[in-house]
Amino acid sequence: MLPPSAARFRLLLPLFARYRAPLLAGACCTVVYVGTFPLLAQVVGELIPAIGGGRFQEALRVIAVAMVIFLAQKLAQYGQDILLAGPSLRVTQALRQTVFARLQRLAFPALEKLASGDLAYRLTEDADRVGEVIYKTIHDSTPSALQLVVVLGYMAWLDRPLTGATLLLAPIMVGLVGWFGGKVRRAEERSQGQVSDLASLLAEAVGGLRLVRAFASEEWLQQRFAQQVDRHRRARFRAQELVARQHPVVGFLEATGILAILLLGAWRIHTDSLTTGQFSSYVVALLMLIDPISHLTSNYNEFQQGQASLLRLRALEREPLEPPDPPRPITLGKVRGELCLENVHFSHTPTQPLFQNLTLRIEPGQVVALVGASGAGKSTLFSLLLRFNIPQQGRILLDGKDLRHVRAAELRRQMALAPQDALLFSGTVAETIDFGRGHSPAAIRRAAQLANAEAFILAMGGYGARIEERTTNLSGGQRQRLAIARAVVGDPAVLLLDEATSALDAETEAAVQQGLKRAMAGRTVLVIAHRLATVQGVDRILVLERGVIVEQGTHQQLLSRAGRYEELCRQQLIHTG
């Protein structure tokens, strides 16, 4: 017996429920298609003696009948293939969409450890391979298996001893196919792992070609690529080698079995236990077994490959999801922008606590800067405010309402992020600013004006102008201003800024700062500050070290204390006198 699918393909069956009509029609065509094989075997069994006996008229009549049966078979085969193709492709589409939907809900710590190239491979190549298995199972493997059953039944009706001898080969064939299939699946898992590594390297290489050339490291990258390609070649060759071994072994066994059956049939005719016409039909039926056996063998290998792909897709199911929405969420209503953290405890790992008893209050409309070394907790604080993570203890309140009791979508409409790395999706300028949220053209234009972006947008050709992939037709400052417009288009009450000007020249920075100043007006703003010169005019500065606020106050207040902030200013050559 073949082992059950470790990838649990049966769990995909509910996806077929909505396609009952085409599946039923396709199944009817399959029944007609499979039912023609014993009829053809019977007709050909009558044809051979008629030809051998020189009975031309009888041979002509049998050929005409055979043509009608053959035409019916091919029409049924076309109906089967075309009717079953749609559901299988739609199920593959649904599977891909389901996996992508889960990917969007993964917890950020889990998402960050997954390579982008590997994820892209899973959602493209792995999903396509699973789709091929689904399609071939429905339109090829199932009819082939039915053909085996029907033809074997006809052969048993013709002559049971011959059929019994034929069936002696079946356990050996199944055992060989299963043994080879298991080895092929393991080899495919290794091969697909190598392809994922290769895809990840390609993603890094394409994104970093400018840097590679700047350091004249092309040869180093070429060697890394060559090594990865060679590992993939060896893994792929191992899988293909196993398939190459299987074909001659199984083929030789098939040929030996057929010759043995022919010998036994000759002896049955010699002893008058079987007529020539019956044996001719039996041999034709026996030959009809070769094609479905070959298909099932090949499809089983592909099934093992598809199983490896489905296992990789299902691996995402084991990754943790982001915190769910509460069962009875509260609404925020009109948000003023007051933020309170009460005794917040949070750690990424149990052995490395970050925030312990963090307490903080930010008044509506205040501009607060977060400064400190890398790892101090600035970005983690943003993640907690956006509810990417939830504190293990304590509460975070927006206008007195606990963020854990608010739907994530509603919270994030009121708390917008403008990251330092302004990632923009390709599409029109209007689509980029709107970001799928359904804002009106007037709101999009107001946001662009606030961000000081409308002038260059109009110079590009207006809000319908296309932004190319990887924003190659935009400067750094233009990207930042579009990111700011994207953040403020929904008029959020709280703006989270990961300092947007740290990598810009002075002239471009001035344009972005002007946009920031307009966007920040009337909102509560938290700024992660990498350059302290940009936050000297904020309402309050928080100095964080390992999750603890060690100092807070205005720029002048902190300088007068000659503490950690003053030390950071001196390190950045900011005048402290």
CSV table of N, CA and C in Angstrom, one decimal, residues 204-297:
chain,number,residue,atom,x,y,z
A,204,GLU,N,18.9,39.5,-3.2
A,204,GLU,CA,19.9,40.3,-2.6
A,204,GLU,C,20.8,40.9,-3.7
A,205,ALA,N,21.2,40.1,-4.7
A,205,ALA,CA,22.1,40.5,-5.7
A,205,ALA,C,21.5,41.7,-6.5
A,206,VAL,N,20.2,41.5,-6.9
A,206,VAL,CA,19.6,42.5,-7.8
A,206,VAL,C,19.4,43.8,-7.0
A,207,GLY,N,19.1,43.7,-5.7
A,207,GLY,CA,18.9,44.9,-4.9
A,207,GLY,C,20.3,45.6,-4.6
A,208,GLY,N,21.4,44.8,-4.6
A,208,GLY,CA,22.7,45.4,-4.2
A,208,GLY,C,23.7,45.5,-5.3
A,209,LEU,N,23.3,45.4,-6.6
A,209,LEU,CA,24.2,45.5,-7.7
A,209,LEU,C,25.0,46.8,-7.7
A,210,ARG,N,24.4,47.9,-7.3
A,210,ARG,CA,25.1,49.2,-7.3
A,210,ARG,C,26.2,49.1,-6.2
A,211,LEU,N,25.9,48.6,-5.1
A,211,LEU,CA,26.9,48.5,-4.0
A,211,LEU,C,28.0,47.5,-4.4
A,212,VAL,N,27.7,46.4,-5.1
A,212,VAL,CA,28.7,45.4,-5.5
A,212,VAL,C,29.7,46.1,-6.5
A,213,ARG,N,29.1,46.9,-7.4
A,213,ARG,CA,30.0,47.5,-8.4
A,213,ARG,C,30.9,48.6,-7.7
A,214,ALA,N,30.2,49.3,-6.7
A,214,ALA,CA,31.0,50.3,-6.0
A,214,ALA,C,32.2,49.8,-5.3
A,215,PHE,N,32.1,48.5,-4.8
A,215,PHE,CA,33.3,47.9,-4.2
A,215,PHE,C,34.1,47.0,-5.1
A,216,ALA,N,33.7,47.0,-6.4
A,216,ALA,CA,34.4,46.1,-7.3
A,216,ALA,C,34.4,44.6,-6.9
A,217,SER,N,33.2,44.2,-6.4
A,217,SER,CA,33.1,42.8,-5.8
A,217,SER,C,32.3,41.9,-6.7
A,218,GLU,N,32.3,42.2,-8.0
A,218,GLU,CA,31.6,41.4,-9.0
A,218,GLU,C,32.0,39.9,-9.0
A,219,GLU,N,33.4,39.7,-8.9
A,219,GLU,CA,33.9,38.4,-8.9
A,219,GLU,C,33.4,37.6,-7.7
A,220,TRP,N,33.4,38.2,-6.5
A,220,TRP,CA,33.0,37.6,-5.3
A,220,TRP,C,31.5,37.2,-5.4
A,221,LEU,N,30.7,38.1,-5.9
A,221,LEU,CA,29.3,37.8,-6.1
A,221,LEU,C,29.1,36.7,-7.1
A,222,GLN,N,29.9,36.7,-8.2
A,222,GLN,CA,29.8,35.7,-9.2
A,222,GLN,C,30.1,34.3,-8.7
A,223,GLN,N,31.1,34.3,-7.8
A,223,GLN,CA,31.5,33.0,-7.2
A,223,GLN,C,30.4,32.5,-6.3
A,224,ARG,N,29.9,33.4,-5.5
A,224,ARG,CA,28.8,33.0,-4.6
A,224,ARG,C,27.6,32.4,-5.4
A,225,PHE,N,27.3,33.1,-6.5
A,225,PHE,CA,26.2,32.7,-7.4
A,225,PHE,C,26.5,31.3,-8.0
A,226,ALA,N,27.7,31.2,-8.5
A,226,ALA,CA,28.1,29.9,-9.1
A,226,ALA,C,28.1,28.7,-8.1
A,227,GLN,N,28.5,29.0,-6.9
A,227,GLN,CA,28.4,27.9,-5.9
A,227,GLN,C,27.0,27.5,-5.6
A,228,GLN,N,26.1,28.5,-5.5
A,228,GLN,CA,24.7,28.2,-5.2
A,228,GLN,C,24.1,27.5,-6.4
A,229,VAL,N,24.4,27.9,-7.6
A,229,VAL,CA,23.8,27.3,-8.8
A,229,VAL,C,24.3,25.8,-8.8
A,230,ASP,N,25.6,25.6,-8.5
A,230,ASP,CA,26.1,24.2,-8.5
A,230,ASP,C,25.5,23.4,-7.5
A,231,ARG,N,25.2,23.9,-6.3
A,231,ARG,CA,24.5,23.1,-5.3
A,231,ARG,C,23.1,22.7,-5.8
A,232,HIS,N,22.5,23.7,-6.4
A,232,HIS,CA,21.1,23.4,-7.0
A,232,HIS,C,21.2,22.4,-8.1
A,233,ARG,N,22.2,22.5,-8.9
A,233,ARG,CA,22.4,21.5,-10.0
A,233,ARG,C,22.5,20.1,-9.4
A,234,ARG,N,23.4,20.0,-8.4
A,234,ARG,CA,23.6,18.6,-7.8
A,234,ARG,C,22.4,18.1,-7.2
A,235,ALA,N,21.6,18.9,-6.5
A,235,ALA,CA,20.4,18.4,-5.9
A,235,ALA,C,19.4,18.1,-6.9
A,236,ARG,N,19.3,18.9,-8.0
A,236,ARG,CA,18.3,18.6,-9.0
A,236,ARG,C,18.7,17.3,-9.8
A,237,PHE,N,20.0,17.1,-10.0
A,237,PHE,CA,20.5,16.0,-10.7
A,237,PHE,C,20.2,14.7,-9.9
A,238,ARG,N,20.3,14.8,-8.6
A,238,ARG,CA,19.9,13.6,-7.8
A,238,ARG,C,18.5,13.2,-8.0
A,239,ALA,N,17.6,14.2,-8.0
A,239,ALA,CA,16.2,13.9,-8.2
A,239,ALA,C,15.9,13.3,-9.6
A,240,GLN,N,16.6,13.9,-10.6
A,240,GLN,CA,16.4,13.4,-12.0
A,240,GLN,C,17.0,12.0,-12.2
A,241,GLU,N,18.1,11.8,-11.5
A,241,GLU,CA,18.8,10.5,-11.6
A,241,GLU,C,17.9,9.4,-11.0
A,242,LEU,N,17.1,9.7,-10.0
A,242,LEU,CA,16.2,8.7,-9.4
A,242,LEU,C,15.1,8.4,-10.4
A,243,VAL,N,14.5,9.4,-11.0
A,243,VAL,CA,13.5,9.2,-12.0
A,243,VAL,C,14.0,8.4,-13.2
A,244,ALA,N,15.3,8.8,-13.6
A,244,ALA,CA,15.9,8.1,-14.7
A,244,ALA,C,16.1,6.6,-14.4
A,245,ARG,N,16.4,6.2,-13.2
A,245,ARG,CA,16.5,4.8,-12.8
A,245,ARG,C,15.2,4.1,-12.8
A,246,GLN,N,14.2,4.9,-12.4
A,246,GLN,CA,12.9,4.2,-12.2
A,246,GLN,C,12.3,3.8,-13.6
A,247,HIS,N,12.4,4.6,-14.6
A,247,HIS,CA,11.8,4.3,-15.9
A,247,HIS,C,12.3,3.0,-16.5
A,248,PRO,N,13.6,2.7,-16.6
A,248,PRO,CA,14.0,1.4,-17.1
A,248,PRO,C,13.7,0.2,-16.3
A,249,VAL,N,13.8,0.4,-14.9
A,249,VAL,CA,13.5,-0.7,-14.0
A,249,VAL,C,12.0,-1.1,-14.2
A,250,VAL,N,11.1,-0.1,-14.1
A,250,VAL,CA,9.7,-0.4,-14.2
A,250,VAL,C,9.4,-0.8,-15.6
A,251,GLY,N,10.0,-0.2,-16.6
A,251,GLY,CA,9.7,-0.6,-18.0
A,251,GLY,C,10.2,-2.0,-18.3
A,252,PHE,N,11.3,-2.4,-17.8
A,252,PHE,CA,11.8,-3.8,-18.0
A,252,PHE,C,10.8,-4.8,-17.4
A,253,LEU,N,10.4,-4.4,-16.2
A,253,LEU,CA,9.4,-5.3,-15.5
A,253,LEU,C,8.1,-5.4,-16.3
A,254,GLU,N,7.7,-4.3,-16.9
A,254,GLU,CA,6.5,-4.3,-17.7
A,254,GLU,C,6.7,-5.2,-18.9
A,255,ALA,N,7.8,-5.1,-19.6
A,255,ALA,CA,8.1,-5.9,-20.8
A,255,ALA,C,8.2,-7.3,-20.5
A,256,THR,N,8.8,-7.7,-19.4
A,256,THR,CA,9.0,-9.1,-19.0
A,256,THR,C,7.6,-9.7,-18.7
A,257,GLY,N,6.8,-8.9,-18.0
A,257,GLY,CA,5.4,-9.4,-17.7
A,257,GLY,C,4.6,-9.6,-18.9
A,258,ILE,N,4.7,-8.7,-19.9
A,258,ILE,CA,3.9,-8.9,-21.1
A,258,ILE,C,4.3,-10.1,-21.9
A,259,LEU,N,5.7,-10.3,-22.0
A,259,LEU,CA,6.2,-11.5,-22.7
A,259,LEU,C,5.7,-12.8,-22.0
A,260,ALA,N,5.7,-12.7,-20.7
A,260,ALA,CA,5.2,-13.9,-19.9
A,260,ALA,C,3.8,-14.2,-20.2
A,261,ILE,N,3.0,-13.1,-20.2
A,261,ILE,CA,1.5,-13.3,-20.5
A,261,ILE,C,1.3,-13.8,-21.9
A,262,LEU,N,2.1,-13.3,-22.9
A,262,LEU,CA,2.0,-13.9,-24.3
A,262,LEU,C,2.3,-15.3,-24.3
A,263,LEU,N,3.3,-15.8,-23.6
A,263,LEU,CA,3.7,-17.2,-23.5
A,263,LEU,C,2.6,-18.0,-22.9
A,264,LEU,N,2.0,-17.5,-21.8
A,264,LEU,CA,0.9,-18.2,-21.2
A,264,LEU,C,-0.3,-18.3,-22.1
A,265,GLY,N,-0.6,-17.2,-22.8
A,265,GLY,CA,-1.7,-17.1,-23.7
A,265,GLY,C,-1.5,-18.1,-24.9
A,266,ALA,N,-0.3,-18.2,-25.4
A,266,ALA,CA,-0.1,-19.2,-26.4
A,266,ALA,C,-0.3,-20.6,-25.9
A,267,TRP,N,0.0,-20.9,-24.7
A,267,TRP,CA,-0.2,-22.2,-24.2
A,267,TRP,C,-1.7,-22.4,-24.0
A,268,ARG,N,-2.5,-21.4,-23.6
A,268,ARG,CA,-3.9,-21.5,-23.4
A,268,ARG,C,-4.6,-21.8,-24.7
A,269,ILE,N,-4.1,-21.1,-25.8
A,269,ILE,CA,-4.7,-21.4,-27.1
A,269,ILE,C,-4.4,-22.8,-27.6
A,270,HIS,N,-3.1,-23.2,-27.3
A,270,HIS,CA,-2.7,-24.6,-27.6
A,270,HIS,C,-3.6,-25.7,-27.0
A,271,THR,N,-4.0,-25.4,-25.8
A,271,THR,CA,-4.8,-26.4,-25.0
A,271,THR,C,-6.3,-26.1,-25.3
A,272,ASP,N,-6.7,-25.3,-26.3
A,272,ASP,CA,-8.1,-25.0,-26.6
A,272,ASP,C,-8.9,-24.4,-25.4
A,273,SER,N,-8.2,-23.7,-24.5
A,273,SER,CA,-8.9,-23.0,-23.4
A,273,SER,C,-9.2,-21.6,-23.8
A,274,LEU,N,-8.7,-21.1,-24.9
A,274,LEU,CA,-8.9,-19.7,-25.3
A,274,LEU,C,-8.9,-19.6,-26.8
A,275,THR,N,-9.8,-18.8,-27.4
A,275,THR,CA,-9.8,-18.7,-28.9
A,275,THR,C,-8.8,-17.6,-29.3
A,276,THR,N,-8.5,-17.6,-30.6
A,276,THR,CA,-7.6,-16.6,-31.1
A,276,THR,C,-8.2,-15.2,-30.9
A,277,GLY,N,-9.5,-15.0,-31.2
A,277,GLY,CA,-10.1,-13.8,-31.1
A,277,GLY,C,-10.1,-13.3,-29.7
A,278,GLN,N,-10.4,-14.2,-28.7
A,278,GLN,CA,-10.4,-13.8,-27.3
A,278,GLN,C,-9.0,-13.3,-26.9
A,279,PHE,N,-8.0,-14.1,-27.3
A,279,PHE,CA,-6.7,-13.8,-26.9
A,279,PHE,C,-6.2,-12.4,-27.6
A,280,SER,N,-6.7,-12.2,-28.8
A,280,SER,CA,-6.4,-10.9,-29.4
A,280,SER,C,-7.0,-9.7,-28.6
A,281,SER,N,-8.2,-9.9,-28.2
A,281,SER,CA,-8.9,-8.9,-27.3
A,281,SER,C,-8.1,-8.7,-26.0
A,282,TYR,N,-7.6,-9.9,-25.5
A,282,TYR,CA,-6.9,-9.8,-24.2
A,282,TYR,C,-5.6,-9.1,-24.4
A,283,VAL,N,-4.9,-9.4,-25.5
A,283,VAL,CA,-3.6,-8.7,-25.7
A,283,VAL,C,-3.8,-7.2,-25.9
A,284,VAL,N,-4.9,-6.8,-26.6
A,284,VAL,CA,-5.1,-5.4,-26.8
A,284,VAL,C,-5.4,-4.7,-25.5
A,285,ALA,N,-6.3,-5.4,-24.7
A,285,ALA,CA,-6.6,-4.9,-23.3
A,285,ALA,C,-5.3,-4.8,-22.5
A,286,LEU,N,-4.4,-5.8,-22.6
A,286,LEU,CA,-3.2,-5.7,-21.9
A,286,LEU,C,-2.3,-4.5,-22.3
A,287,LEU,N,-2.3,-4.3,-23.6
A,287,LEU,CA,-1.5,-3.1,-24.1
A,287,LEU,C,-2.1,-1.8,-23.6
A,288,MET,N,-3.5,-1.9,-23.4
A,288,MET,CA,-4.1,-0.7,-22.9
A,288,MET,C,-3.8,-0.4,-21.4
A,289,LEU,N,-3.2,-1.3,-20.7
A,289,LEU,CA,-2.7,-1.1,-19.4
A,289,LEU,C,-1.4,-0.3,-19.3
A,290,ILE,N,-0.6,-0.4,-20.4
A,290,ILE,CA,0.7,0.2,-20.3
A,290,ILE,C,0.6,1.7,-20.2
A,291,ASP,N,-0.2,2.3,-21.0
A,291,ASP,CA,-0.3,3.8,-20.9
A,291,ASP,C,-0.8,4.3,-19.5
A,292,PRO,N,-1.9,3.8,-18.9
A,292,PRO,CA,-2.2,4.3,-17.6
A,292,PRO,C,-1.2,4.0,-16.5
A,293,ILE,N,-0.5,2.8,-16.6
A,293,ILE,CA,0.6,2.5,-15.7
A,293,ILE,C,1.7,3.5,-15.8
A,294,SER,N,2.0,3.9,-17.1
A,294,SER,CA,3.1,4.8,-17.3
A,294,SER,C,2.7,6.2,-16.7
A,295,HIS,N,1.4,6.6,-17.0
A,295,HIS,CA,0.9,7.9,-16.5
A,295,HIS,C,0.9,7.9,-15.0
A,296,LEU,N,0.5,6.8,-14.3
A,296,LEU,CA,0.4,6.8,-12.9
A,296,LEU,C,1.8,6.8,-12.3
A,297,THR,N,2.7,6.2,-12.9
A,297,THR,CA,4.1,6.2,-12.4
A,297,THR,C,4.7,7.6,-12.5
